[in-house]
CSV table of C-alpha atoms in Angstrom, one decimal:
chain,number,residue,atom,x,y,z
A,598,MET,CA,-0.1,0.0,0.1
A,599,GLY,CA,1.6,3.1,-1.0
A,600,SER,CA,2.0,6.5,1.2
A,601,LYS,CA,0.9,8.9,-0.9
A,602,GLN,CA,-2.2,10.7,-0.1
A,603,GLU,CA,-5.5,9.5,-1.0
A,604,PRO,CA,-8.7,11.2,-2.3
A,605,VAL,CA,-11.1,12.8,0.1
A,606,ALA,CA,-13.7,10.3,-1.6
A,607,THR,CA,-11.8,7.3,-0.8
A,608,ARG,CA,-10.6,8.0,2.4
A,609,GLN,CA,-12.7,6.5,4.9
A,610,LEU,CA,-11.6,2.8,2.7
A,611,SER,CA,-8.0,3.8,3.3
A,612,ARG,CA,-8.6,4.4,6.3
A,613,ALA,CA,-9.9,1.0,7.0
A,614,PHE,CA,-7.8,-0.6,5.6
A,615,ALA,CA,-4.5,0.6,6.9
A,616,SER,CA,-6.3,0.2,10.4
A,617,THR,CA,-7.1,-3.5,9.3
A,618,ARG,CA,-3.6,-3.9,8.1
A,619,ALA,CA,-1.6,-3.3,11.2
A,620,VAL,CA,-3.7,-5.6,12.9
A,621,LEU,CA,-3.4,-8.0,10.2
A,622,ALA,CA,0.9,-7.1,10.9
A,623,LYS,CA,0.6,-8.5,14.4
A,624,VAL,CA,-0.3,-12.3,13.6
A,625,GLY,CA,1.5,-14.9,13.7
A,626,PRO,CA,1.5,-17.9,11.6
A,627,GLY,CA,1.0,-20.2,14.8
A,628,ARG,CA,-2.5,-18.1,15.3
A,629,LEU,CA,-3.8,-19.3,12.2
A,630,ASP,CA,-6.0,-22.0,13.5
A,631,GLY,CA,-7.1,-19.4,16.8
A,632,PRO,CA,-10.8,-18.5,17.3
A,633,THR,CA,-12.7,-14.8,16.1
A,634,PRO,CA,-15.6,-13.3,17.3
A,635,CYS,CA,-17.3,-14.6,14.4
A,636,VAL,CA,-17.9,-18.2,15.7
A,637,SER,CA,-17.9,-19.9,12.3
A,638,TRP,CA,-14.4,-18.6,11.3
A,639,ASP,CA,-11.0,-19.5,12.9
A,640,VAL,CA,-8.5,-16.1,12.0
A,641,ARG,CA,-7.5,-18.4,8.8
A,642,ALA,CA,-10.7,-17.9,7.6
A,643,LEU,CA,-11.2,-14.2,8.0
A,644,ILE,CA,-8.1,-13.4,7.0
A,645,ASN,CA,-9.3,-15.1,4.0
A,646,HIS,CA,-12.7,-13.5,3.7
A,647,PHE,CA,-11.2,-9.4,4.1
A,648,VAL,CA,-8.7,-10.3,1.3
A,649,GLY,CA,-11.0,-11.9,-0.7
A,650,SER,CA,-13.7,-9.6,0.4
A,651,ALA,CA,-11.5,-6.5,-1.3
A,652,ARG,CA,-10.6,-8.4,-4.3
A,653,TRP,CA,-14.4,-8.4,-4.4
A,654,GLY,CA,-15.3,-4.9,-4.3
A,655,ALA,CA,-13.0,-3.8,-6.8
A,656,SER,CA,-14.2,-6.2,-9.2
A,657,ALA,CA,-17.6,-5.4,-8.5
A,658,VAL,CA,-17.0,-1.7,-9.4
A,659,LEU,CA,-14.8,-2.3,-12.2
A,660,GLY,CA,-17.7,-4.9,-13.7
A,661,ALA,CA,-15.1,-8.2,-13.7
A,662,GLY,CA,-17.8,-10.4,-12.3
A,663,TYR,CA,-15.5,-12.1,-8.9
A,664,GLU,CA,-14.2,-14.9,-9.2
A,665,ALA,CA,-14.0,-16.9,-6.0
A,666,THR,CA,-11.1,-18.6,-5.5
A,667,ASP,CA,-9.9,-21.6,-3.5
A,668,GLU,CA,-6.4,-19.1,-2.5
A,669,ASP,CA,-4.7,-20.1,0.5
A,670,TYR,CA,-4.2,-15.8,1.1
A,671,ALA,CA,-3.7,-16.5,4.9
A,672,ALA,CA,-0.7,-18.7,3.8
A,673,GLY,CA,2.6,-17.8,3.2
A,674,ASP,CA,2.7,-13.6,3.0
A,675,PHE,CA,-0.6,-12.7,3.6
A,676,LEU,CA,0.4,-8.9,3.9
A,677,ALA,CA,1.5,-8.8,0.6
A,678,HIS,CA,-2.2,-10.9,-0.7
A,679,TYR,CA,-3.8,-8.0,1.4
A,680,ASP,CA,-1.7,-5.3,0.4
A,681,ASP,CA,-2.4,-6.7,-3.7
A,682,GLY,CA,-6.4,-6.3,-2.5
A,683,ILE,CA,-5.6,-2.9,-1.0
A,684,ASP,CA,-4.3,-1.1,-4.4
A,685,LEU,CA,-6.7,-2.7,-6.7
A,686,ALA,CA,-10.1,-1.6,-4.0
A,687,LEU,CA,-8.3,2.2,-3.7
A,688,ALA,CA,-7.8,2.4,-7.4
A,689,ALA,CA,-11.3,0.6,-8.6
A,690,PHE,CA,-12.7,3.0,-6.3
A,691,GLY,CA,-10.7,5.8,-6.1
A,692,ALA,CA,-11.7,5.5,-10.7
A,693,ASP,CA,-13.3,8.7,-12.2
A,694,GLY,CA,-17.2,8.5,-12.4
A,695,VAL,CA,-17.1,5.2,-10.0
A,696,LEU,CA,-19.2,6.2,-7.3
A,697,ASP,CA,-22.1,7.3,-8.7
A,698,LYS,CA,-22.2,4.3,-11.2
A,699,ARG,CA,-25.0,1.5,-10.9
A,700,ILE,CA,-23.8,-1.6,-9.1
A,701,GLU,CA,-25.4,-5.0,-9.6
A,702,LEU,CA,-25.1,-7.5,-7.2
A,703,ALA,CA,-26.3,-10.7,-6.6
A,704,PHE,CA,-28.7,-9.4,-3.7
A,705,GLY,CA,-29.9,-5.9,-5.4
A,706,GLU,CA,-28.5,-2.4,-7.3
A,707,PHE,CA,-26.4,-0.3,-5.3
A,708,SER,CA,-24.5,3.1,-6.5
A,709,GLY,CA,-20.5,2.8,-6.1
A,710,ALA,CA,-20.4,5.0,-3.2
A,711,ASP,CA,-23.4,2.4,-1.5
A,712,LEU,CA,-20.8,-0.6,-2.0
A,713,MET,CA,-17.5,1.6,-0.9
A,714,SER,CA,-19.5,1.8,2.7
A,715,MET,CA,-20.2,-1.7,3.2
A,716,VAL,CA,-16.4,-2.8,1.8
A,717,VAL,CA,-15.3,-0.4,4.2
A,718,ARG,CA,-18.1,-1.6,7.0
A,719,ASP,CA,-16.5,-5.2,6.0
A,720,GLN,CA,-13.2,-4.1,6.2
A,721,PHE,CA,-13.0,-2.3,9.9
A,722,VAL,CA,-15.5,-4.8,11.4
A,723,HIS,CA,-13.0,-7.6,10.8
A,724,GLY,CA,-10.0,-5.3,11.9
A,725,TRP,CA,-11.4,-5.5,14.7
A,726,ASP,CA,-12.2,-9.0,15.1
A,727,LEU,CA,-9.1,-10.1,14.1
A,728,ALA,CA,-8.4,-7.1,17.0
A,729,ARG,CA,-10.6,-9.8,19.4
A,730,ALA,CA,-9.2,-12.9,18.2
A,731,ILE,CA,-5.4,-12.3,19.0
A,732,GLY,CA,-5.8,-10.3,21.9
A,733,HIS,CA,-4.2,-6.5,20.5
A,734,HIS,CA,-6.5,-3.5,21.5
A,735,THR,CA,-9.6,-3.0,20.1
A,736,ASP,CA,-9.4,0.7,19.9
A,737,LEU,CA,-9.1,0.7,16.5
A,738,ASP,CA,-8.8,3.9,14.2
A,739,PRO,CA,-11.5,6.1,17.7
A,740,GLU,CA,-12.3,8.8,14.2
A,741,LEU,CA,-13.5,6.3,11.7
A,742,ALA,CA,-15.0,4.0,14.1
A,743,GLY,CA,-17.1,6.9,15.3
A,744,GLU,CA,-18.2,7.8,11.8
A,745,LEU,CA,-19.0,3.8,11.0
A,746,LEU,CA,-21.2,3.8,13.8
A,747,VAL,CA,-23.0,6.7,13.0
A,748,GLN,CA,-23.6,5.0,9.2
A,749,ALA,CA,-24.3,1.9,10.4
A,750,ARG,CA,-27.7,2.8,12.7
A,751,VAL,CA,-29.1,4.5,9.3
A,752,ASP,CA,-27.5,1.6,6.9
A,753,ILE,CA,-28.4,-0.9,9.7
A,754,LEU,CA,-31.8,-2.8,9.4
A,755,ASP,CA,-33.7,-4.5,11.5
A,756,ALA,CA,-34.1,-6.8,8.9
A,757,TYR,CA,-30.9,-7.9,7.9
A,758,ARG,CA,-29.8,-9.3,12.0
A,759,GLY,CA,-30.5,-13.1,13.1
A,760,PRO,CA,-28.3,-15.7,13.7
A,761,GLU,CA,-24.6,-16.3,12.8
A,762,GLY,CA,-25.0,-18.0,9.5
A,763,GLU,CA,-28.7,-16.4,9.0
A,764,ALA,CA,-28.2,-12.8,8.8
A,765,ILE,CA,-26.1,-10.2,7.7
A,766,PHE,CA,-25.6,-9.1,11.8
A,767,GLY,CA,-26.1,-10.3,14.8
A,768,PRO,CA,-28.4,-8.9,17.2
A,769,ILE,CA,-27.7,-5.6,19.1
A,770,VAL,CA,-25.4,-6.1,21.7
A,771,GLU,CA,-25.4,-3.9,24.7
A,772,ALA,CA,-21.9,-2.0,25.3
A,773,PRO,CA,-20.5,-0.6,28.2
A,774,ALA,CA,-20.8,3.2,28.9
A,775,ASP,CA,-16.9,3.4,28.7
A,776,ALA,CA,-16.8,1.3,25.5
A,777,CYS,CA,-14.5,2.6,22.6
A,778,ALA,CA,-15.9,3.5,19.4
A,779,ALA,CA,-15.0,0.7,17.6
A,780,ASP,CA,-16.1,-1.8,20.3
A,781,ARG,CA,-19.9,0.5,20.2
A,782,LEU,CA,-19.9,-0.7,16.8
A,783,ALA,CA,-18.7,-4.3,16.9
A,784,ALA,CA,-21.2,-4.7,19.5
A,785,PHE,CA,-24.0,-2.6,16.9
A,786,LEU,CA,-23.3,-5.1,14.4
A,787,GLY,CA,-23.7,-8.2,16.9
A,788,ARG,CA,-20.4,-9.0,18.2
A,789,SER,CA,-19.8,-9.7,21.9
A,790,LEU,CA,-17.3,-7.5,24.0
């Protein structure tokens, strides 16, 4: 991931990637089989999901049709795999006209901006999941976490909530009054604290 200034339009995406990448850099190979807050995923599956979803987001906005792969992104240099996905996604979402473009997905039609918001939330919250899984602090990018919590309160309808494996988000969990913004976001999305 380059150090150049990211455009304002992709600022949240860039920050979500940076936050999750910082946590990913702390993962040792011996941690890949450990549990995560996503009950059906171990650390390896979680890494494979968020590396794959960065690539999926890029493919969706480019209209390339994402080809699911059996590649184990957590094998070998998972940071390099993630950096490749980050670069693809930032380039795709940063392209002229993409945020206004209408994108047809299997589960509905969205603007490029709405799709980017989904990718931002997915990347950031799965970074939180990874932090919890490896015992890293979860006070991740407080400003971004606060922004995403405000957006989630508007975007996440009760219809999207239910048991893991059946719904996109779990039921809201009550966060302690002194919880950091990232913990409050995770709780709102159904994670136990």
